[in-house]
Coordinates of C-alpha atoms in Angstrom, one line a residue:
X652 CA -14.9 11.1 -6.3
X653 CA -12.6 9.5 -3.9
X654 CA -10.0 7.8 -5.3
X655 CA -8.9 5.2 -1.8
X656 CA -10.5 3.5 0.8
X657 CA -8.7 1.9 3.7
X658 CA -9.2 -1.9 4.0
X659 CA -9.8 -2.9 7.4
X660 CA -10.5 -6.5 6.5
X661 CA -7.1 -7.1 4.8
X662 CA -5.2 -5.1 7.4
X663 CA -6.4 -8.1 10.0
X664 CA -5.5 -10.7 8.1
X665 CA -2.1 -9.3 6.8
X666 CA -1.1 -7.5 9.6
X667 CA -0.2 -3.9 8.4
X668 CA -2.3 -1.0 7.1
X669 CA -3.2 -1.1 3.8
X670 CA -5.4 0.8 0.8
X671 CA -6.6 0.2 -2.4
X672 CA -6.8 3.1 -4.9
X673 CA -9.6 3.3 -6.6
X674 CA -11.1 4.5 -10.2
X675 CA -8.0 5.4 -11.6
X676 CA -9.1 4.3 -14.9
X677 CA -11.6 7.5 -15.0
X678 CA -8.8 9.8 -15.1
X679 CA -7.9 11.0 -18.5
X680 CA -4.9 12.7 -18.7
X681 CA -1.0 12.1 -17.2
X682 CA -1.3 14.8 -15.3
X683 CA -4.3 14.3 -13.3
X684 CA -3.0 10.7 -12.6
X685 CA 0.6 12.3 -11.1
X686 CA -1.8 14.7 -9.1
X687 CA -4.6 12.5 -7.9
X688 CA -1.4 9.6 -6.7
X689 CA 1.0 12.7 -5.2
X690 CA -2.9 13.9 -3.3
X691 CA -3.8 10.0 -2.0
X692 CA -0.3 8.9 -0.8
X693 CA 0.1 12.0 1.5
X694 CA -3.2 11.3 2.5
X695 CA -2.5 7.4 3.7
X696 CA 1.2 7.8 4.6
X697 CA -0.2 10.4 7.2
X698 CA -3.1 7.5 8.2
X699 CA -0.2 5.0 9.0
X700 CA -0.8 2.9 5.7
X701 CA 2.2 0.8 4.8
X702 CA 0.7 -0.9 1.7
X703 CA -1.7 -0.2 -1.1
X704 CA -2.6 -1.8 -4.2
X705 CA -5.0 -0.9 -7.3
X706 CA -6.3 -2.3 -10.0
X707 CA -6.1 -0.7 -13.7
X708 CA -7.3 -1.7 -17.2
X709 CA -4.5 -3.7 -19.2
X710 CA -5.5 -1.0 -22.1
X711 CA -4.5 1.9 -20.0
X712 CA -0.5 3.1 -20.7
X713 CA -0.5 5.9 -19.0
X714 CA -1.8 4.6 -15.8
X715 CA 0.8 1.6 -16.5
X716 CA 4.0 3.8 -17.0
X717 CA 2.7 6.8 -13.9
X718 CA 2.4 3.7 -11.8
X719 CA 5.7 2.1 -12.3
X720 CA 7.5 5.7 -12.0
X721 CA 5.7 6.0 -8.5
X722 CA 7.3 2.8 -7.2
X723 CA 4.5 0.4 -7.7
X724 CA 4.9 -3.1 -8.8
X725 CA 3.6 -5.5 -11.0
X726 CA 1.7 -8.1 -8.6
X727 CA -0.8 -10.0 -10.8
X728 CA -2.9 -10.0 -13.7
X729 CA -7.1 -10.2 -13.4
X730 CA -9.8 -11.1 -15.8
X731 CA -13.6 -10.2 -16.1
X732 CA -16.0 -12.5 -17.3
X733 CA -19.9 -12.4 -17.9
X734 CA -22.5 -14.6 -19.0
X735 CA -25.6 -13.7 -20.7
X736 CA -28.8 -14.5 -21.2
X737 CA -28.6 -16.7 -17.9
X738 CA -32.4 -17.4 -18.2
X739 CA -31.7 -19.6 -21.8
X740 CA -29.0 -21.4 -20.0
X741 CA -29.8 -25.4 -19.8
X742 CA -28.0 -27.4 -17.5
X743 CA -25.8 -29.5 -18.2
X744 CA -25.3 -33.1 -17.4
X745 CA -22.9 -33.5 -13.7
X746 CA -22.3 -35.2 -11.0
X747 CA -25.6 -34.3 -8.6
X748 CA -25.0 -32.2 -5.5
X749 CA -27.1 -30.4 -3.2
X750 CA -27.4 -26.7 -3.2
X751 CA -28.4 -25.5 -0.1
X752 CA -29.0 -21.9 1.6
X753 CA -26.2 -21.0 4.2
X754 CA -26.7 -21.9 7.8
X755 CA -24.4 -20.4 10.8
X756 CA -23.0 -23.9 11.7
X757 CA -21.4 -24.3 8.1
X758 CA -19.5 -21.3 8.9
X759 CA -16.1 -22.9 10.1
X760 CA -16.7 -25.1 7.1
X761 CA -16.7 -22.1 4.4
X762 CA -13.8 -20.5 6.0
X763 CA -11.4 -24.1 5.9
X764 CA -12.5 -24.0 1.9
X765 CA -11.6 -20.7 1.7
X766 CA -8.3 -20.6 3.5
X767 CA -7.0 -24.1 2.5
X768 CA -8.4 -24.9 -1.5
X769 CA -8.2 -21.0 -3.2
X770 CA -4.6 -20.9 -4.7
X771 CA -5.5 -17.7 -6.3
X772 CA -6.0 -14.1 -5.2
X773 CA -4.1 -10.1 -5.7
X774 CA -1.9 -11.6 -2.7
X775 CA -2.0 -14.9 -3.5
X776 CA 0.6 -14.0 -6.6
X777 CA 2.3 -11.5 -4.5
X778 CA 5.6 -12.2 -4.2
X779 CA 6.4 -9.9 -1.3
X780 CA 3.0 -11.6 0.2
X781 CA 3.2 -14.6 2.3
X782 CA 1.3 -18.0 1.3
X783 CA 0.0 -17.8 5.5
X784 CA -0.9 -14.3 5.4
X785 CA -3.1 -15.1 1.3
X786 CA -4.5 -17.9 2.8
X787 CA -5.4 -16.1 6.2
X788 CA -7.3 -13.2 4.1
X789 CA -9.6 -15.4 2.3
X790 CA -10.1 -17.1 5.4
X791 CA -11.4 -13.8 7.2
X792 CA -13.5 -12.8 4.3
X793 CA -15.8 -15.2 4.6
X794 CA -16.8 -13.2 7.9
X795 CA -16.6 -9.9 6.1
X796 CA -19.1 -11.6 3.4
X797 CA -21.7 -13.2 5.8
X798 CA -21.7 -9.8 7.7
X799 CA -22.8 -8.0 4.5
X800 CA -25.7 -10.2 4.5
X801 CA -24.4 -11.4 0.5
X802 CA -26.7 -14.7 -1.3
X803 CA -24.3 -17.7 0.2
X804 CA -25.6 -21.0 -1.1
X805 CA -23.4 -24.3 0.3
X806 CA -22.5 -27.2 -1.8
X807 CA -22.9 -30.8 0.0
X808 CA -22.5 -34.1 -0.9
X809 CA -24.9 -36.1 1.5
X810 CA -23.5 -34.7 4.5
X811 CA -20.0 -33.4 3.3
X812 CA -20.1 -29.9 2.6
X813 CA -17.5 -29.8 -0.8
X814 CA -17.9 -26.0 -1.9
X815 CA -20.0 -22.8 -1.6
X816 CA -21.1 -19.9 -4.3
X817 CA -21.4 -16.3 -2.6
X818 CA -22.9 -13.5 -5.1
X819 CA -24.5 -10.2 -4.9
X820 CA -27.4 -9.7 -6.7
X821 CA -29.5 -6.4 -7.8
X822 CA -32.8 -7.6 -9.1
X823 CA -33.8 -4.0 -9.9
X824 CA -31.5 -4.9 -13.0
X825 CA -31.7 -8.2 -12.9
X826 CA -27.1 -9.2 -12.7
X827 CA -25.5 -10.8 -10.3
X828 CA -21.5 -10.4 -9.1
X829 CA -20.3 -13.7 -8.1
X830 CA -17.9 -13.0 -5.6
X831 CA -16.3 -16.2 -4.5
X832 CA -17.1 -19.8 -5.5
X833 CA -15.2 -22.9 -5.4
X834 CA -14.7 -26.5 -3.9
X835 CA -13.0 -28.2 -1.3
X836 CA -9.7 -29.4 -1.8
X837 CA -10.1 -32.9 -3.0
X838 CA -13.3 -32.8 -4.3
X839 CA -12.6 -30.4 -7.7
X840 CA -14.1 -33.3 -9.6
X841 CA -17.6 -31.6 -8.4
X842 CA -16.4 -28.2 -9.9
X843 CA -19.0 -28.3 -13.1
X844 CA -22.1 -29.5 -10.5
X845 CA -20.8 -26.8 -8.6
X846 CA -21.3 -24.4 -11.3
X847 CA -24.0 -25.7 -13.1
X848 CA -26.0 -25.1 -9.6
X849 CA -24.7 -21.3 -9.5
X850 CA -26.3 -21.4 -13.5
X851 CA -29.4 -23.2 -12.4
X852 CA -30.3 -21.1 -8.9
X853 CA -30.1 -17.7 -10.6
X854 CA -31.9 -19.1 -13.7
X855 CA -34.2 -19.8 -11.0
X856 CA -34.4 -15.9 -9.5
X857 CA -34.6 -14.5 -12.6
X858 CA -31.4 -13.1 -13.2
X859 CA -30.0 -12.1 -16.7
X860 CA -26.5 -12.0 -16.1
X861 CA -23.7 -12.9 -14.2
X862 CA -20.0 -11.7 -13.9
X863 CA -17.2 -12.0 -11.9
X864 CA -13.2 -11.4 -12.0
X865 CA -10.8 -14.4 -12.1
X866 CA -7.4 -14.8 -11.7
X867 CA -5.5 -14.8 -15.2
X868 CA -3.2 -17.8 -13.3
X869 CA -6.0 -19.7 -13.4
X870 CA -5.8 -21.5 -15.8
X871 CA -8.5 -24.1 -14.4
X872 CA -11.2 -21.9 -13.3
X873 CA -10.9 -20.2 -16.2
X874 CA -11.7 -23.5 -18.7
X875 CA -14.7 -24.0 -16.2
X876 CA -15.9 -20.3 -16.9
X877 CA -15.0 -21.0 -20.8
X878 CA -17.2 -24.7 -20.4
X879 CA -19.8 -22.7 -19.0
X880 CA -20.0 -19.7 -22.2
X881 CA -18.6 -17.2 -20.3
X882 CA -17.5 -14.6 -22.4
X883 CA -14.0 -12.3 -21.0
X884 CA -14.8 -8.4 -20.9
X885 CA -11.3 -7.3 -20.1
X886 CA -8.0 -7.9 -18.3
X887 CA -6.6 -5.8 -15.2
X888 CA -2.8 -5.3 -14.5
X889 CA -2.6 -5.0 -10.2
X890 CA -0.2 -3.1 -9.3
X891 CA 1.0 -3.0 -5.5
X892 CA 3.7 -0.5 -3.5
X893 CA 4.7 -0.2 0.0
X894 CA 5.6 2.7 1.4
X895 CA 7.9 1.6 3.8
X896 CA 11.0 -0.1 3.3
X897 CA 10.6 -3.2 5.2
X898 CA 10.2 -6.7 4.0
X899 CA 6.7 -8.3 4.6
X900 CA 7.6 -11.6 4.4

């Protein structure tokens, strides 16, 4: 098991090397926490990284505690949520929008929603992040996201493009990950038809399920989730360290 990857796509945006440590929940004791972290930061300080980050399971005290010793930070708080039994869903009564599939020339489009409307994110609540460097990361996923070939529908409003849903989806069992969805800044009144058109298109393709993880700060998107029957699964604690001294600000 490898426990890191580097993260090329966040080192663009913020400008120094960075990680994310991964599947630290899966180890059970104290010890093998202290030996896996002392293995993985050897490992990146000698690739150059200068600042990882992780995400653990609220539940999880040791990993809390080991974390904290090793110099990482609290950074934010996370939140999974799924809905069921997506093919009984009936829409409900919105605003109507159109829900169309992604072309290449609403590309700039996605990225200004992206950069310029999501409030929220791992760096977003960062404080040793700054608001640029958040915004500038979303902004450059959406290029990470439409290279991976993932299902990006656009919202428009005769022809104002006001939001976009981007999911993965694995018919073989039927769930989908919604990755990133929202609307343009000044148009949040569309939110619901937003989401009811997320509901209603993988209603349409047969999918059972959805999930996807949410900012606990957000306290909006999380009522829309909650309007929609989406049920929480758990919470995540991020945790973030740098390994150099040096302000990133």
């Amino acid at each position: 098991m490898k426990n890191y990857r580097l993260t090329p796509w966040d080192t663009k945006s913020l400008g120094f090397k960075t990680a994310e440590l991964l599947d630290l929940d899966n180890l059970d004791t104290e010890q093998q926490l202290i030996e896996v972290l002392n293995m993985v930061e050897k490992l990146l300080i000698k690739q150059s990284v200068i600042f990882v980050y992780t995400r653990i399971k609220a539940q999880n005290i040791i990993a809390k505690k080991i974390l904290q010793e090793k110099g990482y930070y609290f950074a934010e708080s996370s939140i999974s949520v799924v809905k069921n039994k997506v093919q009984k869903f009936t829409p409900y009564k919105c605003p109507n929008i159109d829900f169309v599939d992604f072309e290449d020339q609403y590309m700039n489009n996605l990225k200004e929603i992206a950069r310029d409307s999501f409030d929220y994110s791992r760096f977003h609540e960062d404080p040793n992040i700054t608001e640029n460097s958040a915004r500038n990361r979303y902004y450059n996923w959406i290029d990470d996201l439409i290279n991976q070939n993932q299902d990006v529908k656009v919202a428009k409003k005769g022809n104002k493009i006001i939001g976009f849903s981007i999911q993965e989806t694995n018919m073989d069992n039927n769930k989908s990950k919604l990755i990133l969805a929202g609307c343009a800044k000044g148009r949040e009144i569309f939110v619901k038809s937003l989401w009811n058109e997320i509901l209603i298109y993988n209603k349409y393709r047969g999918v059972s399920s959805i999930e996807t993880m949410i900012s606990s700060a957000n306290v909006g998107v999380f009522n829309v989730y909650n309007y929609f029957d989406f049920k929480v699964e758990n919470t995540f604690f991020g945790f973030h360290k740098l390994f150099k001294k040096q302000s990133i600000l």
